[in-house]
Amino acid sequence: MADIILQDLVKIYGNIQSRRRRKHRSAADGKRAIDGINLTIPHGSFTVLVGPSGCGKTTLLRMIAGLEGITEGKIMMGDIDITNLEPGDRGLAMVFQNYALYPHMSVKQNIEFGLVNARLPKQEIAERVKEALEIVGLQDYAGRRPGQLSGGQRQRVALARAISKSPECFLMDEPLSNLDAKMRSEMRSELIELHEKLRSTFVYVTHDQIEAMTMGSNIVVLDEGKVMQSGTPDEIHNDPDCVFVARFIGDPGMNIIPLPDGYQIGFRARDVAMDATESRSDSVLIGSNIEATENHGSEFLYLLERHGQRFFVKEVSRRARPGGSPLHFCVDRADIYVFDSEGRRVYDAAESERVFQTFKSLWETP
Amino acid sequence: MRQKAKEYFKRLRAFGKRHNGIAYVYMIPAAFGTLFFTILPFIFMIIAAFFKVDLVNIQESRYVGTWNFMMVFTRDNEFTKAVVNTIIFAFVTVILLMFVTILMASWLAKNTKVHNFAQTLIFTPHISSMVSVAILWVLLLDPRGIINQILALFGIQGPAWLLDSRTSLISVALVTVWKSIGYYCLIIIAGLQALPPEVYEAARLDKASRWCILRKITLPLLTPTLSFVFIMKFINSFKAFAAIDIMTQGGPQGSSMVLGYWIYNAGRVKFNYGFSMVGAIVLTVLVAVLTYLAQRFFNRRQ
Amino acid sequence: MSLKAIRKPLYKPLEIRDRDKFLRQVRLRNRLLRCGKTVNYLLLIGVGLMFVYPFAWMASMSLRPLSEALSFSPNLLVKSPEWNNYVYAWQQAQISHYVRNSLLYSVLVMTAQYLAIIPAAYAFTWLEFKGKKFLWAAKFLGMMLPAEATLIPVYYFYSKMGLVDNWFGLILPSLFSMFGIFLFVSAFRQIPKEVIEAARMDRAPHRRIMLKVILPMVKPMWITHFISSLISNWNEYFWVLMMTNSEKIRTLPVALRGLMQAEEGVPEWNVVMAGTMIQLAPILIMYIFASRKIKTAMVGTNISAKKLGGKNENT
């Protein structure tokens, strides 16, 4: 079993020396795109790298693929060091955001190209192409050119090209972002199915946290070239390590309320009891007026404001409450997350109890 | 009277509004130019080819049927030579240019300071006037000139280039190639840099070697641009004039005579319009047929 | 569905037995690549010089005394520069007169051409009028007709209309430069139709749309066309040669030909070279200061015009 292990990975763009010569320095020079990443991608997992744009997730993927140089650190595949290997020798296949199909070759030739370069016997090439096309359901399109296919079909060809090589690991760089919404959800479930069928490692990059939550068995949240947290979707969602992850994951992200002493309180929009009236010791009762309403069909999202802080609460209901009407809700102690002034989660029970009491004294509506 | 004029202008303005009248105003110069520089010369060309044109008194011109054609095709040695030379000239320039520029462009297509500087240097002849370049090369190709001095270093007795009927046409072709290498290199480089980078990354992941990438990816992807550029150049080389005029004036003994220069010589120097226009028709037909074939070739590709 | 073939792993990371040896190979490869880079750079400069050396040699020739010039020495250095060659060319060979003509020709063409090109391109792109298709087709015919074929008839018309040796006749065809019209049309077509429609909704007349809305939007292309047409007009040879008989309004390129062929026997090469230098100097100086702009202008205009069926103006 070959896990992918990243050790102290650093990527600095541009000429490091040119930092001294101001004149020739461009904005990207000397920027640490990847800033000391240590990470293990378990074999057979569906690992999703997720983060806002510019967080370095694509750079990280391309470093694993060997398309981007590595400034410092090591990449291991099981016990093989692949840091210095050519991209083609790393045992990976990649699916690009804009598919990167060879426009002048037919679908069949596109898939064959890598197999021919790997000097496979003809018989086996034919078998592999046939099977790969069957898996993605494009048997009838083998002779077409990419230009004659729809976006979804091109995406499948790119997948088939990767599948045919039966690599140890699939790398996917936002493969669904160029598809329309319907196609995207279709492909999403197909990719999950494919992963179950092939049982090889998937490393999947996306900026869409919903995509990450629905597809990944292992999620890595990145920001500014650093790993913020990694874990299963449940861990990431229910146990965020820091404010950044809490805000980034979930729809909407967690409400974060700063307290005067620097600590921060978080709770999720749906973890509230609506129309609560009586106050208990292990919960906070908050009252406010509805500022705005978002209709999500079967549920409603209300924007509220208190002490100059805006936050959302969610209610499953048939009918919306009128705008401006007062709303009382109650948050349980168990649903409240405490973060320190640096944005890190406070795990110490006594400390977090103290912060909770401060919050309750300030925010409780009589 | 004034009332009438006012009424007239009013109607005119109304017509203009209905028919986008301003468009006609905008088009007048262009339409006049087309008439004067394209359509009328075209008609003149066809008519004059069948006449013995009297320049001073156009009414005195005589209709001579196909006599001009007969004379030019059968009696004029220089004309046959010119047609053959024109075709040779076009083939030599384009094939040479193609080989040299494709190799050089794939060598020069990189975005470093040195590469850019080299690109700037080889582009210099293209912005210089053909006249200056031609005069310069008359000197360089002199029997005692620098080219032969260099050849002498290697113990080669260089030919007389422009003054030798065996090498004059090739020499002129070489000079035009030298002048346009930079231009075509930059065009190919622009084409290379417009190719999608992810395709190359995909190829690297597909274990393709550099040679394989050049043969199976770059060249096929570049073929549409390349064929377009070079077919256009091929057609344009039928119109070589300035280089011939300065360097050899068609000589020696008509060895470097090309159609464009022959037409000029017959019409503008010898004032034999009938002959000149026969040459013009031949040149036009050649260019038109080639353009048509090229057009069909490109349409089919798309 | 069977997964027989696909189940067999094909892409496995390359295994390396001797790690130290591999790292040594990597290091050696990197060092060789660095050496190759330097050699490559030297070769690049060398090949580049092949295209500039003749011009440098020309400058050196123009400063030699006649006896030294006739030896055709490839040496670039001149012991005692003979600046008198330039004085002689400027005064005796009347280069000053031709420089004035060249300047006048370029300035007249550069200013006059846009007056006709831009409205025509505007009409072709945005307006509907009768005969549009015919005119467009005729323009294409004009592109196909080689100038070498049409200019003899045009010369005949000119001689009958007294336009030979005449400034007006000389700049007349640039007013209808098809190359320019095609170029502007191709730039105009990139502008979304909605922009014109929005301006029409604002009750702007076409004249104002053209001047205030469209022209600012195609400014980069305009600069590009300006540069390339300036260079090709300064270098123009064939047309001026055809339409002039006297030296009165001949421009510098045509005059150079005369300078080279005038005298019997051997021309005074040093003076010819001085004249040629004067012809080249303005453009080469421009090129030294704005090489990138000029390169993109010359390559860019021709490509975009060719896509529409235009031809290279600069022969």
PDB file of N, CA and C in Angstrom, chain B residues 5 7 32 34 46 64 66 72 75 85 114 127 163 170-171 187 202 232 241 244 274 285 295 300:
ATOM      1  N   ALA B   5     -36.032  74.462 -52.561  1.00  0.00           N
ATOM      2  CA  ALA B   5     -34.746  73.877 -52.157  1.00  0.00           C
ATOM      3  C   ALA B   5     -34.876  73.260 -50.775  1.00  0.00           C
ATOM      4  N   GLU B   7     -37.544  72.175 -49.328  1.00  0.00           N
ATOM      5  CA  GLU B   7     -38.366  70.972 -49.460  1.00  0.00           C
ATOM      6  C   GLU B   7     -37.512  69.799 -49.936  1.00  0.00           C
ATOM      7  N   PHE B  32     -15.014  54.856 -54.392  1.00  0.00           N
ATOM      8  CA  PHE B  32     -14.263  55.496 -55.460  1.00  0.00           C
ATOM      9  C   PHE B  32     -12.920  54.797 -55.647  1.00  0.00           C
ATOM     10  N   THR B  34     -12.128  51.730 -54.924  1.00  0.00           N
ATOM     11  CA  THR B  34     -12.310  50.423 -55.544  1.00  0.00           C
ATOM     12  C   THR B  34     -12.514  50.559 -57.040  1.00  0.00           C
ATOM     13  N   ILE B  46      -7.883  43.788 -69.334  1.00  0.00           N
ATOM     14  CA  ILE B  46      -8.423  42.778 -70.244  1.00  0.00           C
ATOM     15  C   ILE B  46      -8.568  43.349 -71.653  1.00  0.00           C
ATOM     16  N   VAL B  64      -6.280  43.970 -82.257  1.00  0.00           N
ATOM     17  CA  VAL B  64      -5.392  43.017 -82.932  1.00  0.00           C
ATOM     18  C   VAL B  64      -5.707  41.578 -82.538  1.00  0.00           C
ATOM     19  N   THR B  66      -5.836  38.163 -80.815  1.00  0.00           N
ATOM     20  CA  THR B  66      -4.921  37.486 -79.887  1.00  0.00           C
ATOM     21  C   THR B  66      -3.459  37.639 -80.305  1.00  0.00           C
ATOM     22  N   VAL B  72       3.705  37.267 -77.355  1.00  0.00           N
ATOM     23  CA  VAL B  72       4.323  37.110 -76.041  1.00  0.00           C
ATOM     24  C   VAL B  72       4.639  35.647 -75.771  1.00  0.00           C
ATOM     25  N   ARG B  75       7.092  34.321 -79.202  1.00  0.00           N
ATOM     26  CA  ARG B  75       8.291  34.999 -79.674  1.00  0.00           C
ATOM     27  C   ARG B  75       9.182  35.515 -78.555  1.00  0.00           C
ATOM     28  N   ASN B  85      10.935  31.407 -64.053  1.00  0.00           N
ATOM     29  CA  ASN B  85      11.692  31.978 -62.934  1.00  0.00           C
ATOM     30  C   ASN B  85      10.801  32.341 -61.764  1.00  0.00           C
ATOM     31  N   VAL B 114      17.857  36.829 -23.265  1.00  0.00           N
ATOM     32  CA  VAL B 114      18.746  36.547 -24.407  1.00  0.00           C
ATOM     33  C   VAL B 114      17.911  36.127 -25.616  1.00  0.00           C
ATOM     34  N   ILE B 127      12.122  45.335 -40.903  1.00  0.00           N
ATOM     35  CA  ILE B 127      11.627  46.710 -40.873  1.00  0.00           C
ATOM     36  C   ILE B 127      12.456  47.631 -41.751  1.00  0.00           C
ATOM     37  N   LEU B 163      25.995  38.497 -60.734  1.00  0.00           N
ATOM     38  CA  LEU B 163      26.469  38.760 -62.090  1.00  0.00           C
ATOM     39  C   LEU B 163      26.565  37.493 -62.921  1.00  0.00           C
ATOM     40  N   ILE B 170      18.821  32.695 -57.678  1.00  0.00           N
ATOM     41  CA  ILE B 170      18.945  32.114 -56.341  1.00  0.00           C
ATOM     42  C   ILE B 170      19.461  33.154 -55.352  1.00  0.00           C
ATOM     43  N   SER B 171      20.406  33.995 -55.817  1.00  0.00           N
ATOM     44  CA  SER B 171      20.952  35.009 -54.920  1.00  0.00           C
ATOM     45  C   SER B 171      19.861  35.944 -54.442  1.00  0.00           C
ATOM     46  N   ILE B 187       6.231  35.142 -36.249  1.00  0.00           N
ATOM     47  CA  ILE B 187       4.867  34.653 -36.435  1.00  0.00           C
ATOM     48  C   ILE B 187       4.735  33.244 -35.868  1.00  0.00           C
ATOM     49  N   ALA B 202       0.017  17.593 -20.005  1.00  0.00           N
ATOM     50  CA  ALA B 202      -0.592  16.275 -20.160  1.00  0.00           C
ATOM     51  C   ALA B 202       0.372  15.335 -20.876  1.00  0.00           C
ATOM     52  N   MET B 232       0.345  31.818 -48.087  1.00  0.00           N
ATOM     53  CA  MET B 232       0.247  33.250 -48.372  1.00  0.00           C
ATOM     54  C   MET B 232       1.582  33.797 -48.876  1.00  0.00           C
ATOM     55  N   PHE B 241       9.355  42.346 -56.680  1.00  0.00           N
ATOM     56  CA  PHE B 241       9.713  43.387 -57.639  1.00  0.00           C
ATOM     57  C   PHE B 241      10.957  44.147 -57.196  1.00  0.00           C
ATOM     58  N   ILE B 244      14.432  42.445 -57.261  1.00  0.00           N
ATOM     59  CA  ILE B 244      14.916  42.215 -58.613  1.00  0.00           C
ATOM     60  C   ILE B 244      15.346  43.525 -59.259  1.00  0.00           C
ATOM     61  N   GLY B 274       0.077  46.589 -74.691  1.00  0.00           N
ATOM     62  CA  GLY B 274      -0.566  45.332 -75.064  1.00  0.00           C
ATOM     63  C   GLY B 274       0.171  44.140 -74.471  1.00  0.00           C
ATOM     64  N   VAL B 285      -4.012  35.559 -63.294  1.00  0.00           N
ATOM     65  CA  VAL B 285      -4.609  34.217 -63.319  1.00  0.00           C
ATOM     66  C   VAL B 285      -3.833  33.288 -62.389  1.00  0.00           C
ATOM     67  N   GLN B 295      -7.661  28.842 -50.655  1.00  0.00           N
ATOM     68  CA  GLN B 295      -8.928  29.093 -49.953  1.00  0.00           C
ATOM     69  C   GLN B 295      -9.693  27.790 -49.752  1.00  0.00           C
ATOM     70  N   ARG B 300     -11.658  23.364 -46.427  1.00  0.00           N
ATOM     71  CA  ARG B 300     -11.848  21.941 -46.210  1.00  0.00           C
ATOM     72  C   ARG B 300     -11.268  21.520 -44.863  1.00  0.00           C
TER      73      ARG B 300
END
